[in-house]
PDB file of C-alpha atoms in Angstrom:
ATOM      1  CA  MET A   1      85.511  -5.704  80.677  1.00 48.00           C
ATOM      2  CA  SER A   2      83.071  -6.796  77.974  1.00 50.00           C
ATOM      3  CA  ARG A   3      81.842  -4.057  75.809  1.00 49.00           C
ATOM      4  CA  SER A   4      78.552  -4.247  73.647  1.00 48.00           C
ATOM      5  CA  VAL A   5      79.050  -3.989  70.050  1.00 47.00           C
ATOM      6  CA  SER A   6      75.365  -4.322  68.984  1.00 48.00           C
ATOM      7  CA  MET A   7      72.847  -2.043  70.600  1.00 47.00           C
ATOM      8  CA  GLN A   8      70.198  -4.578  69.556  1.00 59.00           C
ATOM      9  CA  VAL A   9      70.693  -6.734  72.739  1.00 61.00           C
ATOM     10  CA  THR A  10      71.880  -5.130  75.939  1.00 81.00           C
ATOM     11  CA  THR A  11      70.308  -6.896  78.864  1.00 91.00           C
ATOM     12  CA  PHE A  12      70.750 -10.516  79.892  1.00 92.00           C
ATOM     13  CA  ASP A  13      67.151 -11.322  79.294  1.00 93.00           C
ATOM     14  CA  GLU A  14      67.283 -10.044  75.687  1.00 93.00           C
ATOM     15  CA  ALA A  15      70.392 -11.806  74.963  1.00 94.00           C
ATOM     16  CA  LEU A  16      69.125 -15.022  76.381  1.00 95.00           C
ATOM     17  CA  ALA A  17      66.020 -14.781  74.364  1.00 95.00           C
ATOM     18  CA  VAL A  18      67.991 -14.238  71.109  1.00 94.00           C
ATOM     19  CA  PHE A  19      70.433 -17.042  72.078  1.00 96.00           C
ATOM     20  CA  ILE A  20      67.670 -19.578  72.697  1.00 96.00           C
ATOM     21  CA  LYS A  21      65.822 -18.511  69.584  1.00 96.00           C
ATOM     22  CA  ASP A  22      69.148 -19.157  67.609  1.00 96.00           C
ATOM     23  CA  ALA A  23      69.546 -22.476  69.253  1.00 95.00           C
ATOM     24  CA  LYS A  24      66.060 -23.666  68.114  1.00 95.00           C
ATOM     25  CA  ARG A  25      66.663 -22.153  64.614  1.00 95.00           C
ATOM     26  CA  ARG A  26      69.986 -24.359  64.501  1.00 93.00           C
ATOM     27  CA  GLY A  27      68.150 -27.472  65.479  1.00 91.00           C
ATOM     28  CA  LEU A  28      69.744 -28.138  68.890  1.00 90.00           C
ATOM     29  CA  ARG A  29      67.974 -30.864  70.829  1.00 88.00           C
ATOM     30  CA  GLU A  30      65.251 -29.768  73.185  1.00 90.00           C
ATOM     31  CA  PHE A  31      67.218 -31.252  76.019  1.00 90.00           C
ATOM     32  CA  THR A  32      70.217 -28.951  75.099  1.00 91.00           C
ATOM     33  CA  ILE A  33      67.915 -25.936  74.905  1.00 94.00           C
ATOM     34  CA  THR A  34      66.352 -26.656  78.333  1.00 94.00           C
ATOM     35  CA  TYR A  35      69.741 -27.105  79.861  1.00 95.00           C
ATOM     36  CA  TYR A  36      70.945 -23.682  78.425  1.00 96.00           C
ATOM     37  CA  GLN A  37      67.710 -21.936  79.767  1.00 96.00           C
ATOM     38  CA  ARG A  38      68.151 -23.557  83.215  1.00 96.00           C
ATOM     39  CA  GLU A  39      71.688 -22.797  83.677  1.00 95.00           C
ATOM     40  CA  LEU A  40      71.714 -19.426  82.332  1.00 96.00           C
ATOM     41  CA  ASN A  41      68.716 -18.515  84.394  1.00 95.00           C
ATOM     42  CA  HIS A  42      70.403 -19.794  87.387  1.00 95.00           C
ATOM     43  CA  PHE A  43      73.385 -17.542  86.684  1.00 94.00           C
ATOM     44  CA  ARG A  44      71.011 -14.561  85.931  1.00 95.00           C
ATOM     45  CA  THR A  45      69.253 -15.280  89.434  1.00 94.00           C
ATOM     46  CA  PHE A  46      72.761 -15.191  91.070  1.00 93.00           C
ATOM     47  CA  LEU A  47      73.632 -12.019  89.511  1.00 93.00           C
ATOM     48  CA  VAL A  48      70.355 -10.417  90.783  1.00 93.00           C
ATOM     49  CA  SER A  49      70.894 -11.790  94.332  1.00 92.00           C
ATOM     50  CA  VAL A  50      74.226 -10.195  94.733  1.00 88.00           C
ATOM     51  CA  GLY A  51      73.124  -6.975  93.079  1.00 90.00           C
ATOM     52  CA  HIS A  52      75.152  -7.139  89.849  1.00 89.00           C
ATOM     53  CA  SER A  53      74.143  -5.408  86.659  1.00 86.00           C
ATOM     54  CA  LEU A  54      72.065  -7.435  84.124  1.00 89.00           C
ATOM     55  CA  PHE A  55      73.622  -5.725  81.159  1.00 90.00           C
ATOM     56  CA  ILE A  56      75.722  -8.242  79.252  1.00 89.00           C
ATOM     57  CA  HIS A  57      78.483  -5.868  78.721  1.00 87.00           C
ATOM     58  CA  ASP A  58      78.914  -5.386  82.465  1.00 88.00           C
ATOM     59  CA  VAL A  59      79.366  -9.255  83.185  1.00 88.00           C
ATOM     60  CA  GLN A  60      82.933  -9.774  84.368  1.00 86.00           C
ATOM     61  CA  ARG A  61      85.196 -12.590  85.119  1.00 87.00           C
ATOM     62  CA  LYS A  62      84.899 -11.736  89.021  1.00 89.00           C
ATOM     63  CA  HIS A  63      81.085 -12.635  88.683  1.00 90.00           C
ATOM     64  CA  LEU A  64      81.903 -16.003  87.621  1.00 89.00           C
ATOM     65  CA  GLU A  65      84.546 -16.467  90.360  1.00 91.00           C
ATOM     66  CA  GLU A  66      81.692 -15.312  93.005  1.00 92.00           C
ATOM     67  CA  LEU A  67      79.305 -17.833  91.426  1.00 92.00           C
ATOM     68  CA  VAL A  68      81.807 -20.704  91.695  1.00 92.00           C
ATOM     69  CA  GLU A  69      82.546 -19.769  95.334  1.00 93.00           C
ATOM     70  CA  ASP A  70      78.893 -19.603  96.178  1.00 93.00           C
ATOM     71  CA  MET A  71      78.200 -23.068  94.587  1.00 92.00           C
ATOM     72  CA  GLN A  72      81.126 -24.518  96.384  1.00 91.00           C
ATOM     73  CA  VAL A  73      80.001 -23.110  99.788  1.00 93.00           C
ATOM     74  CA  ARG A  74      76.502 -24.636  99.128  1.00 93.00           C
ATOM     75  CA  GLY A  75      78.161 -28.046  98.525  1.00 90.00           C
ATOM     76  CA  LEU A  76      77.401 -28.565  95.037  1.00 90.00           C
ATOM     77  CA  ARG A  77      79.369 -31.273  93.195  1.00 90.00           C
ATOM     78  CA  THR A  78      82.280 -30.313  90.854  1.00 88.00           C
ATOM     79  CA  THR A  79      80.477 -31.951  87.873  1.00 88.00           C
ATOM     80  CA  THR A  80      77.465 -29.804  88.561  1.00 90.00           C
ATOM     81  CA  ILE A  81      79.481 -26.567  88.788  1.00 91.00           C
ATOM     82  CA  ASN A  82      81.274 -27.348  85.660  1.00 91.00           C
ATOM     83  CA  SER A  83      78.039 -28.119  83.857  1.00 92.00           C
ATOM     84  CA  LYS A  84      76.734 -24.462  84.736  1.00 93.00           C
ATOM     85  CA  LEU A  85      80.071 -23.072  83.664  1.00 92.00           C
ATOM     86  CA  ARG A  86      80.096 -24.762  80.303  1.00 92.00           C
ATOM     87  CA  ALA A  87      76.434 -23.256  79.568  1.00 94.00           C
ATOM     88  CA  ILE A  88      77.588 -19.910  80.689  1.00 94.00           C
ATOM     89  CA  ARG A  89      80.816 -20.022  78.490  1.00 93.00           C
ATOM     90  CA  ALA A  90      78.898 -21.281  75.481  1.00 93.00           C
ATOM     91  CA  PHE A  91      76.413 -18.270  75.859  1.00 94.00           C
ATOM     92  CA  PHE A  92      79.221 -15.577  76.076  1.00 92.00           C
ATOM     93  CA  HIS A  93      81.211 -17.173  73.341  1.00 92.00           C
ATOM     94  CA  TRP A  94      77.925 -16.953  71.059  1.00 94.00           C
ATOM     95  CA  LEU A  95      77.468 -13.303  72.264  1.00 92.00           C
ATOM     96  CA  LEU A  96      81.041 -12.569  70.995  1.00 91.00           C
ATOM     97  CA  GLU A  97      80.750 -14.625  67.678  1.00 92.00           C
ATOM     98  CA  ASN A  98      77.449 -12.913  66.949  1.00 91.00           C
ATOM     99  CA  LYS A  99      78.930  -9.426  67.756  1.00 89.00           C
ATOM    100  CA  TYR A 100      76.831  -8.592  70.820  1.00 89.00           C
ATOM    101  CA  LEU A 101      80.112  -8.132  72.698  1.00 87.00           C
ATOM    102  CA  ALA A 102      83.342  -6.896  71.570  1.00 85.00           C
ATOM    103  CA  VAL A 103      85.376  -8.795  74.205  1.00 84.00           C
ATOM    104  CA  ASN A 104      84.552 -12.124  76.031  1.00 83.00           C
ATOM    105  CA  ASP A 105      86.249 -11.931  79.434  1.00 77.00           C
ATOM    106  CA  LEU A 106      84.830 -15.240  80.256  1.00 76.00           C
ATOM    107  CA  ALA A 107      86.205 -17.123  77.275  1.00 75.00           C
ATOM    108  CA  LYS A 108      89.148 -18.765  79.182  1.00 79.00           C
ATOM    109  CA  PHE A 109      87.446 -19.216  82.581  1.00 83.00           C
ATOM    110  CA  PRO A 110      88.656 -22.520  83.804  1.00 81.00           C
ATOM    111  CA  LEU A 111      86.489 -25.438  84.813  1.00 81.00           C
ATOM    112  CA  VAL A 112      86.751 -26.584  88.546  1.00 85.00           C
ATOM    113  CA  ARG A 113      89.285 -29.317  88.808  1.00 86.00           C
ATOM    114  CA  ASP A 114      87.612 -32.529  89.837  1.00 77.00           C
ATOM    115  CA  ARG A 115      89.931 -34.493  92.234  1.00 73.00           C
ATOM    116  CA  LYS A 116      88.091 -37.727  91.928  1.00 67.00           C
ATOM    117  CA  ASN A 117      89.817 -41.046  92.491  1.00 63.00           C
ATOM    118  CA  SER A 118      89.613 -43.611  89.785  1.00 67.00           C
ATOM    119  CA  VAL A 119      86.280 -44.598  88.698  1.00 72.00           C
ATOM    120  CA  GLU A 120      85.492 -48.317  89.526  1.00 80.00           C
ATOM    121  CA  THR A 121      84.448 -50.064  86.217  1.00 83.00           C
ATOM    122  CA  PHE A 122      82.694 -53.450  85.462  1.00 85.00           C
ATOM    123  CA  THR A 123      84.860 -56.453  85.520  1.00 89.00           C
ATOM    124  CA  VAL A 124      84.622 -58.792  82.376  1.00 90.00           C
ATOM    125  CA  LYS A 125      82.697 -61.302  84.563  1.00 93.00           C
ATOM    126  CA  GLN A 126      80.141 -58.586  85.500  1.00 92.00           C
ATOM    127  CA  LEU A 127      79.695 -57.492  81.861  1.00 88.00           C
ATOM    128  CA  HIS A 128      79.174 -61.121  80.849  1.00 90.00           C
ATOM    129  CA  ALA A 129      76.426 -61.482  83.556  1.00 92.00           C
ATOM    130  CA  LEU A 130      75.003 -58.138  82.510  1.00 89.00           C
ATOM    131  CA  PHE A 131      74.744 -59.160  78.805  1.00 89.00           C
ATOM    132  CA  ASN A 132      73.461 -62.703  79.485  1.00 91.00           C
ATOM    133  CA  ALA A 133      70.866 -61.401  81.622  1.00 92.00           C
ATOM    134  CA  THR A 134      68.614 -60.407  78.468  1.00 91.00           C
ATOM    135  CA  ASP A 135      66.709 -63.001  76.762  1.00 92.00           C
ATOM    136  CA  LYS A 136      67.700 -62.322  73.078  1.00 91.00           C
ATOM    137  CA  ARG A 137      65.127 -64.456  71.797  1.00 93.00           C
ATOM    138  CA  THR A 138      62.340 -61.961  72.552  1.00 94.00           C
ATOM    139  CA  PHE A 139      61.978 -58.498  71.308  1.00 94.00           C
ATOM    140  CA  THR A 140      62.553 -56.778  74.716  1.00 93.00           C
ATOM    141  CA  GLY A 141      65.572 -58.761  75.365  1.00 92.00           C
ATOM    142  CA  GLN A 142      67.118 -58.062  71.992  1.00 92.00           C
ATOM    143  CA  ARG A 143      66.336 -54.403  72.393  1.00 90.00           C
ATOM    144  CA  ASP A 144      67.916 -54.259  75.797  1.00 90.00           C
ATOM    145  CA  TYR A 145      70.948 -56.091  74.569  1.00 91.00           C
ATOM    146  CA  THR A 146      71.307 -53.676  71.647  1.00 88.00           C
ATOM    147  CA  PHE A 147      70.830 -50.723  73.887  1.00 87.00           C
ATOM    148  CA  MET A 148      73.601 -51.875  76.319  1.00 88.00           C
ATOM    149  CA  MET A 149      76.009 -52.455  73.454  1.00 87.00           C
ATOM    150  CA  LEU A 150      75.381 -49.025  72.121  1.00 87.00           C
ATOM    151  CA  LEU A 151      76.143 -47.397  75.332  1.00 87.00           C
ATOM    152  CA  LEU A 152      79.296 -49.763  75.896  1.00 85.00           C
ATOM    153  CA  GLU A 153      80.775 -49.479  72.443  1.00 85.00           C
ATOM    154  CA  THR A 154      80.096 -45.830  71.737  1.00 85.00           C
ATOM    155  CA  GLY A 155      80.377 -44.118  75.122  1.00 84.00           C
ATOM    156  CA  ILE A 156      77.255 -42.087  74.241  1.00 85.00           C
ATOM    157  CA  ARG A 157      75.454 -40.453  77.224  1.00 83.00           C
ATOM    158  CA  LEU A 158      72.045 -41.861  78.286  1.00 82.00           C
ATOM    159  CA  ASN A 159      70.209 -38.676  77.632  1.00 81.00           C
ATOM    160  CA  GLU A 160      71.838 -38.625  74.126  1.00 82.00           C
ATOM    161  CA  SER A 161      70.961 -42.137  73.389  1.00 84.00           C
ATOM    162  CA  CYS A 162      67.141 -41.506  74.489  1.00 82.00           C
ATOM    163  CA  GLY A 163      67.082 -38.962  71.781  1.00 81.00           C
ATOM    164  CA  ILE A 164      68.088 -41.155  68.836  1.00 84.00           C
ATOM    165  CA  LEU A 165      65.383 -41.568  66.132  1.00 85.00           C
ATOM    166  CA  ILE A 166      65.110 -44.317  63.561  1.00 87.00           C
ATOM    167  CA  GLU A 167      66.460 -41.907  60.889  1.00 88.00           C
ATOM    168  CA  ASP A 168      69.486 -41.327  62.992  1.00 86.00           C
ATOM    169  CA  VAL A 169      70.514 -44.796  62.556  1.00 86.00           C
ATOM    170  CA  LYS A 170      72.540 -45.631  59.255  1.00 87.00           C
ATOM    171  CA  LEU A 171      73.126 -49.279  59.442  1.00 85.00           C
ATOM    172  CA  SER A 172      74.628 -49.429  56.061  1.00 87.00           C
ATOM    173  CA  GLU A 173      77.217 -46.850  56.988  1.00 87.00           C
ATOM    174  CA  GLY A 174      77.778 -48.109  60.509  1.00 83.00           C
ATOM    175  CA  LEU A 175      76.677 -44.690  61.934  1.00 85.00           C
ATOM    176  CA  VAL A 176      74.435 -43.378  64.485  1.00 84.00           C
ATOM    177  CA  TYR A 177      73.725 -39.859  64.705  1.00 79.00           C
ATOM    178  CA  SER A 178      72.765 -38.280  68.149  1.00 70.00           C
TER     179      SER A 178
END
């Protein structure tokens, strides 16, 4: 069982508020902060709906197991479930690191295995057609081509790429910060 070390923050709502405030202080992207708020509020709503305590030191592994089972019964995709679990694990890891909890029972909670078949990728012919579809003589064509190359070459996620600013690109160093 998790035990509270700091009496400053004891409820889920208080802990979440401090966690989000710290995320903003650390300069996390707005998308990430919104993600944490959304997923942790979902977990809070679940705890309330099944009558569990909202004291952070009362949250146990079995509560996550119940949450996962509920999401599976509702037919949520494995990737959605794992996304929610990652946010919860990050939150409780932060609580432990910042001494709001003495023990983090959720630390080693496993993600749900995704039994996907192999992902179909583009053929070389399809890639050539895609890249040749842009008119590189125009600004928009050059922009689209560059954007497609960035996604292909780096494996960066779409939402991460949309957050890239001019100052994040260091051409002289061959680096892009996201």
